[in-house]
Coordinates of N, CA and C in Angstrom, one line a residue:
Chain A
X1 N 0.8 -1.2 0.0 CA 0.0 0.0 0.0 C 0.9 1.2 0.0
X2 N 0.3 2.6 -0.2 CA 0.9 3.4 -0.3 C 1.3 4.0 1.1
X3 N 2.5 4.4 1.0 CA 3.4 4.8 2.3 C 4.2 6.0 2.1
X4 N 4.4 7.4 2.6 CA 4.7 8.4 2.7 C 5.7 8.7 4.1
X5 N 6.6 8.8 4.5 CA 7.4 8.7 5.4 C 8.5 10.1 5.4
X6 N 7.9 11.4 6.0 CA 8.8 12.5 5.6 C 10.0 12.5 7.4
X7 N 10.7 13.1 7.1 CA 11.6 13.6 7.9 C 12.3 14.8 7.7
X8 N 13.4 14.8 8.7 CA 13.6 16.1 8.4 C 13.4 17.6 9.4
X9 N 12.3 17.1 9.9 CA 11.7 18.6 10.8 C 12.7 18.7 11.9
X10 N 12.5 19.5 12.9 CA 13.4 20.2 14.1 C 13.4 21.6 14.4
X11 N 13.7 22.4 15.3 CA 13.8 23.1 15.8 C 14.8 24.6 14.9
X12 N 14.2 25.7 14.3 CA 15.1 26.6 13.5 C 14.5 27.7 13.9
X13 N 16.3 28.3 14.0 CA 15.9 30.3 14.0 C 15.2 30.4 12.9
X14 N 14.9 31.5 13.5 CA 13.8 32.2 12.2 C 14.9 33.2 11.2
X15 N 15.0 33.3 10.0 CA 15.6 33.2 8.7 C 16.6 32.4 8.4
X16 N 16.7 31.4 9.3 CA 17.3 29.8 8.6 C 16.6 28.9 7.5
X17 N 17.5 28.2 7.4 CA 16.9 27.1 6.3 C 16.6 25.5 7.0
X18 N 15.7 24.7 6.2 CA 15.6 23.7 6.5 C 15.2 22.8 5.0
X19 N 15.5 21.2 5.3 CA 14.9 20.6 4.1 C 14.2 19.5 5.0
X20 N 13.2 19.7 4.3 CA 12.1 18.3 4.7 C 12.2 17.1 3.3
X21 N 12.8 16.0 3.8 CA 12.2 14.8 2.8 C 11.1 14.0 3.2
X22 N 10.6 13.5 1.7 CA 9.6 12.2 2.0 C 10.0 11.3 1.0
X23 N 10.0 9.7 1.9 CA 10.2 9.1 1.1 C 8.9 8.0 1.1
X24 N 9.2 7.8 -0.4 CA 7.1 7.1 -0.8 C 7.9 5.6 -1.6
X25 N 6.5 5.0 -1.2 CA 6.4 3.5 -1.7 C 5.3 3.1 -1.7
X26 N 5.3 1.8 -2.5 CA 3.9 1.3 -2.9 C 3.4 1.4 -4.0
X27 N 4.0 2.5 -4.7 CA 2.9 2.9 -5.6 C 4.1 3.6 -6.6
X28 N 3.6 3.3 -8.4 CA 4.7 3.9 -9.3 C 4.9 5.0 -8.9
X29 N 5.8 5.7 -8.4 CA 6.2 7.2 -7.8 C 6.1 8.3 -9.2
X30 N 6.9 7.6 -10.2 CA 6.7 8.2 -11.5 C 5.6 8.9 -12.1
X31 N 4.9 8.4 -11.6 CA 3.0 8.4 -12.1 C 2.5 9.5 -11.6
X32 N 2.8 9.8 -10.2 CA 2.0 10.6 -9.6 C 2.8 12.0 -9.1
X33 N 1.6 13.2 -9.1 CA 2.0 14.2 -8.5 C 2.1 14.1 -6.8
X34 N 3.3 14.8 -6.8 CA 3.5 15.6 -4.6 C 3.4 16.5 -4.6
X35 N 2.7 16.5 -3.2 CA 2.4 17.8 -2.7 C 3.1 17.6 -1.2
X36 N 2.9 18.8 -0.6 CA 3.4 19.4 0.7 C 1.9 19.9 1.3
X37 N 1.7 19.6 2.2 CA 0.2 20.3 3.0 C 1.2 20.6 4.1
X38 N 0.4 22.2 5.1 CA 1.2 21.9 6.3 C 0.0 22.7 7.5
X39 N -0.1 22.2 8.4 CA -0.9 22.7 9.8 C -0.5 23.4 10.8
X40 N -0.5 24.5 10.7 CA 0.0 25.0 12.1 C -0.7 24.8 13.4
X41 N 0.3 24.5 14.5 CA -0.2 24.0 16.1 C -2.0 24.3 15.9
X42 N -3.3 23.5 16.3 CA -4.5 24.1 16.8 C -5.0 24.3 15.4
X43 N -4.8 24.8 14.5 CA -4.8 25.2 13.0 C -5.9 24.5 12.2
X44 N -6.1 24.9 10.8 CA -6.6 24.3 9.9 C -5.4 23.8 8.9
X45 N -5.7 23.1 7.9 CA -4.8 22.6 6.8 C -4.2 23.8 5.7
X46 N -3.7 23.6 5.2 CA -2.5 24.4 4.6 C -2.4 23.8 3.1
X47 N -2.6 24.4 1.9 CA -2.1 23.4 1.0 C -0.4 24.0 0.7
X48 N 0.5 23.4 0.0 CA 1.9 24.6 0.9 C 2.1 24.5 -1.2
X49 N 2.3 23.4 -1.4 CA 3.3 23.2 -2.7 C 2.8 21.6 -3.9
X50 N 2.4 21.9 -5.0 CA 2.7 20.6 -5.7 C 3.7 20.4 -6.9
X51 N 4.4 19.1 -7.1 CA 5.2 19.2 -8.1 C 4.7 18.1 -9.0
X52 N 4.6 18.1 -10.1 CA 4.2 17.3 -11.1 C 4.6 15.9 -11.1
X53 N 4.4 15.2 -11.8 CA 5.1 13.8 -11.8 C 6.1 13.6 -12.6
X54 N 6.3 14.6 -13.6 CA 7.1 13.8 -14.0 C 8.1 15.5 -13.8
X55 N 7.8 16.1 -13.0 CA 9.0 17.1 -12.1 C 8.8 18.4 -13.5
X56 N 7.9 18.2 -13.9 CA 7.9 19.5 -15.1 C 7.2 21.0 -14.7
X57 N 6.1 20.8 -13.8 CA 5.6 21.6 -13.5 C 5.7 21.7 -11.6
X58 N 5.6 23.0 -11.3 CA 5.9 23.4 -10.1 C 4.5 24.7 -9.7
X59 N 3.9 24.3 -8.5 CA 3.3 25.7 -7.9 C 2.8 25.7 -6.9
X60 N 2.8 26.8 -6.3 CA 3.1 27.0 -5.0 C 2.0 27.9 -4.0
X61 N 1.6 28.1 -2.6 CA 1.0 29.3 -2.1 C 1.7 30.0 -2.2
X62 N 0.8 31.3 -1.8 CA 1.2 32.2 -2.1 C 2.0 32.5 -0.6
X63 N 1.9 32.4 0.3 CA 2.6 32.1 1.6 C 4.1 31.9 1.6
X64 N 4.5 30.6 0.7 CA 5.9 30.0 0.9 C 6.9 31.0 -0.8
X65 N 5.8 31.5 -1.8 CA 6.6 31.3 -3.0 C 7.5 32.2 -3.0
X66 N 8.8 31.7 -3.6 CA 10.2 32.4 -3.6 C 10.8 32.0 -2.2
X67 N 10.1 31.5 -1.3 CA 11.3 31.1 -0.1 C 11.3 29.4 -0.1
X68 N 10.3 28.8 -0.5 CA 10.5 27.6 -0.2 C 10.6 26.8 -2.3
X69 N 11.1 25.5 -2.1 CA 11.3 25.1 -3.8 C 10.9 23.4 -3.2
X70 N 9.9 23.0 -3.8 CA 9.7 21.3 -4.2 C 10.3 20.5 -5.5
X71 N 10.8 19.2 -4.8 CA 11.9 19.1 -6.0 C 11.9 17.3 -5.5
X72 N 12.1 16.3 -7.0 CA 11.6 15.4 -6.5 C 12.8 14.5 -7.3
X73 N 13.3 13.0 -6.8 CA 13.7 12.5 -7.1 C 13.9 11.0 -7.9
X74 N 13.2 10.7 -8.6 CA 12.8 9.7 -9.0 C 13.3 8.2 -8.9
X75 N 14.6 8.5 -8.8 CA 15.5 7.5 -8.9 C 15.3 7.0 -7.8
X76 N 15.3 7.6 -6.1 CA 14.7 7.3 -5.4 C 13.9 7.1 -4.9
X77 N 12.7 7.5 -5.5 CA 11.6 7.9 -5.2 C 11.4 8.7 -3.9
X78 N 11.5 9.9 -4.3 CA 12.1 10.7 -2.7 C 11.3 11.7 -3.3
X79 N 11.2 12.8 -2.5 CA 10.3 14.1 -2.8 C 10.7 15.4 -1.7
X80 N 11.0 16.6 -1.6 CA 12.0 17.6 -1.1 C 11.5 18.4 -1.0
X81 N 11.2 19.1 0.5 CA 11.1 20.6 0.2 C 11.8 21.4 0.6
X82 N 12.8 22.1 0.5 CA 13.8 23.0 1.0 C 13.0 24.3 1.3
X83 N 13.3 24.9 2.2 CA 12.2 26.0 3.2 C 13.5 26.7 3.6
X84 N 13.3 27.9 2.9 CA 14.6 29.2 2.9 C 14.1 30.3 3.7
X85 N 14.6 31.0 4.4 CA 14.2 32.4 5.1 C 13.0 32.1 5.9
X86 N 13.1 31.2 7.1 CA 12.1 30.7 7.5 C 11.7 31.6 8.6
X87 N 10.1 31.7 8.8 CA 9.6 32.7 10.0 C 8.9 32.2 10.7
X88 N 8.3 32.5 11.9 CA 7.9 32.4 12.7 C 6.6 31.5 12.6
X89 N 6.0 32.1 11.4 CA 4.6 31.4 11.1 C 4.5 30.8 10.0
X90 N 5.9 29.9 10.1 CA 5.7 28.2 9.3 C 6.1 27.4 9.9
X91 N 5.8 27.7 11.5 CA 5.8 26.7 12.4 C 4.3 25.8 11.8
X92 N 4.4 24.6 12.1 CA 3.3 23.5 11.5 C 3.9 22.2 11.6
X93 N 3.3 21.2 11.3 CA 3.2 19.7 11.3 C 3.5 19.8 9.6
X94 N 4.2 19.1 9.0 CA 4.0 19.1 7.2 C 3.9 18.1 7.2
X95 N 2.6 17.9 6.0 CA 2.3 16.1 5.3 C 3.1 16.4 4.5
X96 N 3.6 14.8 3.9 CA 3.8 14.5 2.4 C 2.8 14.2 2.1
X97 N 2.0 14.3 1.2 CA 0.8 13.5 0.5 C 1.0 13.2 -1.5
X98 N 0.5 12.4 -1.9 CA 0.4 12.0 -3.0 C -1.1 12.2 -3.8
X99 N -1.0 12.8 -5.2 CA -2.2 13.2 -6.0 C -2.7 11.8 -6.2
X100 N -4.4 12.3 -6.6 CA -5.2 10.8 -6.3 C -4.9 10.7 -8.3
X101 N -5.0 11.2 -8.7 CA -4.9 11.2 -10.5 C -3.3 10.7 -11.0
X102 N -3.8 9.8 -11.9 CA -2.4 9.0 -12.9 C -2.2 10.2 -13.6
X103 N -0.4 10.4 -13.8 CA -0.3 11.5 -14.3 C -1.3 12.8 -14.4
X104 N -2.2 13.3 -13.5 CA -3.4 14.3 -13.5 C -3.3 14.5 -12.0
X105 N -3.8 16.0 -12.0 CA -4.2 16.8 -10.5 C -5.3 16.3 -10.4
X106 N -6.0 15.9 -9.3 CA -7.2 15.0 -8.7 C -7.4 15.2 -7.6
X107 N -6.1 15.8 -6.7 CA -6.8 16.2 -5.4 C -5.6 15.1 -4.5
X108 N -5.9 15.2 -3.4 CA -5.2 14.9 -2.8 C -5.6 13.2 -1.8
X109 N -5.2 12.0 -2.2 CA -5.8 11.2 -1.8 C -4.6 10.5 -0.6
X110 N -3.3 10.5 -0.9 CA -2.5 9.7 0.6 C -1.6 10.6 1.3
X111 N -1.8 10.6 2.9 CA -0.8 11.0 3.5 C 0.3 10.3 4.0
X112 N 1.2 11.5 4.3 CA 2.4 11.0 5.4 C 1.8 11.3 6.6
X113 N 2.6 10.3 7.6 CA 2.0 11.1 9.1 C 2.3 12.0 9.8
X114 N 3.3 13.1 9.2 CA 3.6 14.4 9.1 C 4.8 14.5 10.2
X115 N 5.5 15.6 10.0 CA 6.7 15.9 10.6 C 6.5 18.0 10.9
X116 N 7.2 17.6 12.6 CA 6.7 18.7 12.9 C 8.5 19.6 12.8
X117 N 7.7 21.2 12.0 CA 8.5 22.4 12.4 C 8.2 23.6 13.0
X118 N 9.6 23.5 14.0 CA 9.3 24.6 14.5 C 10.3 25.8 14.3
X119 N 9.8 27.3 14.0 CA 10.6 28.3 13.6 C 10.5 28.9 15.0
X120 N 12.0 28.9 15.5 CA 12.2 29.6 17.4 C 13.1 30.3 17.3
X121 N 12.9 31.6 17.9 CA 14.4 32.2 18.1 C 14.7 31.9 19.9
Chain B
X1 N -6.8 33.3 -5.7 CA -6.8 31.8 -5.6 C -8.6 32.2 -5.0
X2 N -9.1 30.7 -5.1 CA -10.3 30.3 -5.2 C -10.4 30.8 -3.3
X3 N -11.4 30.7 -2.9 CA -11.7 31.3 -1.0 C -12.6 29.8 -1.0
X4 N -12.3 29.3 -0.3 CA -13.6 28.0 0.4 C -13.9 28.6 1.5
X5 N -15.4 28.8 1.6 CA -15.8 29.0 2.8 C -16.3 27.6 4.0
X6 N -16.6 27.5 4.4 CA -17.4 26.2 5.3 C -18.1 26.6 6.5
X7 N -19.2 25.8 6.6 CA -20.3 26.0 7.7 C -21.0 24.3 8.1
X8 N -21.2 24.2 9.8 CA -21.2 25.0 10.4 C -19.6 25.0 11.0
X9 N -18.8 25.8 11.5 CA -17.0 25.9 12.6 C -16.8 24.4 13.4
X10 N -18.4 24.7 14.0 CA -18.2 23.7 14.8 C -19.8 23.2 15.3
X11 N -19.7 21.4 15.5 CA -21.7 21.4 15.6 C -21.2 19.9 16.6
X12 N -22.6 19.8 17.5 CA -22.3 18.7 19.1 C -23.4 18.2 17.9
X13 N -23.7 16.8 18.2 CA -24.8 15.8 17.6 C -24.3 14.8 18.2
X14 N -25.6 13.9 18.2 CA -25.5 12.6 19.2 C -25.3 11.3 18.2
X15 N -24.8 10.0 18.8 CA -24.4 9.0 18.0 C -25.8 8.8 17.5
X16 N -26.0 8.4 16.0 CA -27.5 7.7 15.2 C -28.0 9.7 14.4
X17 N -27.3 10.6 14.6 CA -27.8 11.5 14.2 C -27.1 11.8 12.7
X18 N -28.3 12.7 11.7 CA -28.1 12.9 10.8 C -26.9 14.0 10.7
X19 N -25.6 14.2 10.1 CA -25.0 15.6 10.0 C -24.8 16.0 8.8
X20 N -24.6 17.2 8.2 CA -24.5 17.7 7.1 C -23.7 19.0 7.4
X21 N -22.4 19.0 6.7 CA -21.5 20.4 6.6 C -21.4 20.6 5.2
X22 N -21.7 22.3 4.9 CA -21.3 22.5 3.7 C -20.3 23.1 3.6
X23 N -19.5 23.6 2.2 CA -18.2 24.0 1.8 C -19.0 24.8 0.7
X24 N -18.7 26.2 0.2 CA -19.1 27.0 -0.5 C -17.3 27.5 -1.2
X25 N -17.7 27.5 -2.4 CA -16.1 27.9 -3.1 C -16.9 29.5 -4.0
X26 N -15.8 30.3 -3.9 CA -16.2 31.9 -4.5 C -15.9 31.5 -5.9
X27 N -15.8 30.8 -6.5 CA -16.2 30.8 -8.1 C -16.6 29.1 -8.1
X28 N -16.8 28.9 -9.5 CA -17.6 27.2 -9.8 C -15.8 26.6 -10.3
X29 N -16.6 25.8 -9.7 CA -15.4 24.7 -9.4 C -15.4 22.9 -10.2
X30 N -16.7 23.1 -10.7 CA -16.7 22.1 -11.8 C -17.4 20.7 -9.9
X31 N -16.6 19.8 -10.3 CA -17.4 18.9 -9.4 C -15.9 18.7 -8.3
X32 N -14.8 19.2 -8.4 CA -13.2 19.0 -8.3 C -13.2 19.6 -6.3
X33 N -13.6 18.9 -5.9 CA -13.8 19.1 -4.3 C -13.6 17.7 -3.6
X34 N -12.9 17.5 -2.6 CA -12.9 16.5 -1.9 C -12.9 16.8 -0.3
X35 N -13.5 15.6 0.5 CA -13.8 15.6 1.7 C -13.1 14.7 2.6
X36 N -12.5 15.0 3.3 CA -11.4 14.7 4.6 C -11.3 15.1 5.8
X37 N -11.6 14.1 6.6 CA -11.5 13.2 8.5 C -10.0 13.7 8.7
X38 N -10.2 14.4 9.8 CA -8.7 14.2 10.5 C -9.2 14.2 12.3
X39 N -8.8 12.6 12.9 CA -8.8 13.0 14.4 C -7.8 13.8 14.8
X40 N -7.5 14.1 15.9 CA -6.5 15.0 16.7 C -5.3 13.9 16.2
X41 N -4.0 14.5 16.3 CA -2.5 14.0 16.2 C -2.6 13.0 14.6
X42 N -3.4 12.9 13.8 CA -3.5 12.1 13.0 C -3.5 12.7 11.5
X43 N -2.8 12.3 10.3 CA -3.1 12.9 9.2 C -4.6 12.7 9.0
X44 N -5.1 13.6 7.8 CA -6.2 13.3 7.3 C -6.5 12.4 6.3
X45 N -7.8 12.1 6.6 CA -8.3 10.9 5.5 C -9.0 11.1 4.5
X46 N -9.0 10.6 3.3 CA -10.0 11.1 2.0 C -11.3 10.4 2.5
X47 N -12.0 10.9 2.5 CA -13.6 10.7 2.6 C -14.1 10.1 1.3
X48 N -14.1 11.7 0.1 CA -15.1 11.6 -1.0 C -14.3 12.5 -1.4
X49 N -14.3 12.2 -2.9 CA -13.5 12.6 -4.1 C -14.6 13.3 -5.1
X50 N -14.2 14.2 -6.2 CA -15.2 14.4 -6.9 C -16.4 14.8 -6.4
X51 N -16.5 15.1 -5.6 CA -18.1 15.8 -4.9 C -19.0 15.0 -4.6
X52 N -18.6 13.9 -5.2 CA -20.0 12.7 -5.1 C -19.5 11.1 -5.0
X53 N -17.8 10.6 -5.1 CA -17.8 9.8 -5.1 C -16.9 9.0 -4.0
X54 N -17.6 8.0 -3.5 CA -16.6 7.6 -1.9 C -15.5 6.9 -2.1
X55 N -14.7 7.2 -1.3 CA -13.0 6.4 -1.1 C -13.5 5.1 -0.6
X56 N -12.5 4.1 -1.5 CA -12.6 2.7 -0.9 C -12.3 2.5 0.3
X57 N -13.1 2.2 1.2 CA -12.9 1.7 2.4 C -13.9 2.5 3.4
X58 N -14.7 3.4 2.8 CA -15.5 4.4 3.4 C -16.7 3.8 3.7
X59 N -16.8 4.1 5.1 CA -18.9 3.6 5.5 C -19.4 4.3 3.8
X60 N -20.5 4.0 4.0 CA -21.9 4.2 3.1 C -22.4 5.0 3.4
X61 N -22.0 5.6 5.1 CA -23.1 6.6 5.7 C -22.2 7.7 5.1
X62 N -21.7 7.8 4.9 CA -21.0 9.3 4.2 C -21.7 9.3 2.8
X63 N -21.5 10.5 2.4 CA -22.0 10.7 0.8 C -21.6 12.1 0.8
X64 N -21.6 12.4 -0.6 CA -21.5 14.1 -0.9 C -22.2 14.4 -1.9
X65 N -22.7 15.7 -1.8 CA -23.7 16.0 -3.1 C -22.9 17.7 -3.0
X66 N -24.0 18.2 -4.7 CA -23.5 19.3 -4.9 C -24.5 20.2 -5.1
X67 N -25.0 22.0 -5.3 CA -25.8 22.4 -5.7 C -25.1 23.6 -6.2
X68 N -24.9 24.1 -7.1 CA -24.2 25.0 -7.8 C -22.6 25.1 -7.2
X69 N -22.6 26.1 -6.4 CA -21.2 25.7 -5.8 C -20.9 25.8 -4.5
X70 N -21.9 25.4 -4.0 CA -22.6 24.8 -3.0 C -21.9 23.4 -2.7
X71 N -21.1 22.7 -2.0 CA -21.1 21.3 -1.8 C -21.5 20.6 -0.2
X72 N -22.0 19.6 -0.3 CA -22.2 19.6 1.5 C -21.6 17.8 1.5
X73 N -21.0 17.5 2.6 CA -20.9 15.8 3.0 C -21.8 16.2 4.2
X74 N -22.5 14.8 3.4 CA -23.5 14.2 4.8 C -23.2 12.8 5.7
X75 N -23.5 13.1 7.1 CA -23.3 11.4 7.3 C -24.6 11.2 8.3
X76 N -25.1 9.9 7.5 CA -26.0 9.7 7.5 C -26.3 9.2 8.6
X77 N -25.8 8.4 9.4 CA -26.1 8.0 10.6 C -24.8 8.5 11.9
X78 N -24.3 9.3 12.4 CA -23.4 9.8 13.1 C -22.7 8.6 14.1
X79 N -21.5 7.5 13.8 CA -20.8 7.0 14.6 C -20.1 7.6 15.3
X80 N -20.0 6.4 16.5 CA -18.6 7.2 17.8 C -17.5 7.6 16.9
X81 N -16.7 6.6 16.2 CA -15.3 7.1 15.7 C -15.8 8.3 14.4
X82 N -17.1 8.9 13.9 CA -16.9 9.7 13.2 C -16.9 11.3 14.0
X83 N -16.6 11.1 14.9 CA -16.5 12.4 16.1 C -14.6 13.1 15.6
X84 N -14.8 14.2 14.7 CA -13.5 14.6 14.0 C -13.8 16.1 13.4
X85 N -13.1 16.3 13.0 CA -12.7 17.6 11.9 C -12.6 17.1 10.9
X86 N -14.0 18.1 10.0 CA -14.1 17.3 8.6 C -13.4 18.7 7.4
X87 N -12.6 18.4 6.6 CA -12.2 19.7 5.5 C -12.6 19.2 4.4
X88 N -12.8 20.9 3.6 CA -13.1 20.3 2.2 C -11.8 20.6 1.5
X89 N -11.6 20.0 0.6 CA -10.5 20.7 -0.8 C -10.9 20.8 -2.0
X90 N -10.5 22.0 -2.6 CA -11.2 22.6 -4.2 C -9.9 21.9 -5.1
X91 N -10.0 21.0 -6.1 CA -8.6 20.9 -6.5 C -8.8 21.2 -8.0
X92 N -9.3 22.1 -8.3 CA -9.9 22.6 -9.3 C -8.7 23.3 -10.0
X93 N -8.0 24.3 -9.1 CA -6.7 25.4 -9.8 C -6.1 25.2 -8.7
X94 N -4.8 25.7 -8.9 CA -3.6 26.4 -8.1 C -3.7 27.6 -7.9
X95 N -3.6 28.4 -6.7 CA -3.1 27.0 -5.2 C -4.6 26.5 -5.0
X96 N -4.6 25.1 -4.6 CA -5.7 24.2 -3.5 C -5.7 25.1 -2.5
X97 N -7.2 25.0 -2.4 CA -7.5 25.9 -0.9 C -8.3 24.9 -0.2
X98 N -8.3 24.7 1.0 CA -8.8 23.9 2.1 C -9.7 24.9 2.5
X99 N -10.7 24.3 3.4 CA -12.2 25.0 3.9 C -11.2 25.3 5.2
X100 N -11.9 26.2 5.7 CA -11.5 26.0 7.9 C -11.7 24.9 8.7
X101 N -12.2 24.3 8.1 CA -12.7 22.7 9.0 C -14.5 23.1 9.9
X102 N -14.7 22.0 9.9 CA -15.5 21.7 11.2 C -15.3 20.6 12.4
X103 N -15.4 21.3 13.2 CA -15.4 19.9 14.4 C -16.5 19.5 14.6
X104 N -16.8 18.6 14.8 CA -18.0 17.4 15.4 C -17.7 16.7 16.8
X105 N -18.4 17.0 17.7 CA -18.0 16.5 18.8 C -19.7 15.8 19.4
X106 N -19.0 15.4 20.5 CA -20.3 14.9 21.2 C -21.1 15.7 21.8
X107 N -22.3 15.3 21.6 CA -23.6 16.2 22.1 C -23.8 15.6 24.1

């Protein structure tokens, strides 16, 4: 079955960097689009970033764009978000999740069980 | 980017009760909305895809309908474990916008 497993999170000043990975199985990784969702403490959901499947197309909220980049690796089947000039209020839990559509945006059908960041000075 | 609104924030109902939350999107959205369970500390779960069609593995007491762009999940008989935070997602354009959620708790 499909399995999303990110890491990565921890504890960062605020305008440091971080990279969050996920790594996915189960399922042709090739096929499908990633995304990034993320929740802050108490919060509602967040859609953050999706990258295409086959890594051609990229887009983002309006929240992270120009500080954060999604970027995926096929060979491993890995998927990356690098989170630049980070503040205070992208403290959150971040899923990995996978698009429910073969090659197509469809929405969001599997999670990771998320990994928490926190932005602390 | 598209605004999902959602109603009701938050609603008490007793186990065997009818519930119904809607999700309103500020433009039409085609049918491209889905509905997702998250308990406390837990990712969320796909409910219903497509506005109308249930994830394998889903009670029957769930369903979604639509009326212009209007969408609501109903559940039809209210279980203990369906006591959660229900969201909608528009996945219509970029960026995806999530509703605020609703809680469901015990009455």
């Amino acid at each position: 079955q499909v399995q999303l497993v990110e890491s990565g999170g921890g504890v960062v000043q605020p305008g440091t960097s971080l990279r969050l990975s996920c790594a996915a199985s189960g399922f042709s990784f090739s096929d499908f689009s990633m995304h990034w969702v993320r929740q802050a403490p108490g919060k509602g959901l967040e859609w953050v970033a999706v990258l295409s499947y086959d890594g051609s197309n990229k887009y983002y909220a309006d929240s992270v764009k120009g500080r954060f980049t999604i970027s995926r690796d096929s060979s491993r089947n890995m998927v990356y978000l690098q989170m630049n000039t980070l503040r205070h209020d992208d403290t959150a839990v971040y899923y990995c999740a996978r698009d429910r559509g073969l090659q197509d945006y469809d929405g969001i059908q599997s999670w990771g069980q998320g990994i928490l960041v926190t932005v602390s000075s | 980017a598209i605004q999902m609104t959602q109603s009701p924030s938050s609603l008490s109902a007793s186990v065997g009760d009818r519930v119904t939350i809607t999700c309103r999107a500020s433009q039409g959205i085609r049918n491209d909305l889905g509905w997702y369970q998250q308990k406390p500390g837990k990712a969320p779960k796909l409910l219903i895809y497509a506005a109308f069609s249930l994830q394998g593995g889903v009670p029957s007491r769930f369903s979604g309908s639509k009326s212009g762009t209007d969408f609501t999940l109903t559940i039809s008989s209210l279980q203990p474990e369906d006591f959660a935070t229900y969201y909608c997602l528009q996945d219509y354009s970029f960026p995806f916008t999530f509703g605020p959620g609703t809680k469901v708790d015990i009455k």
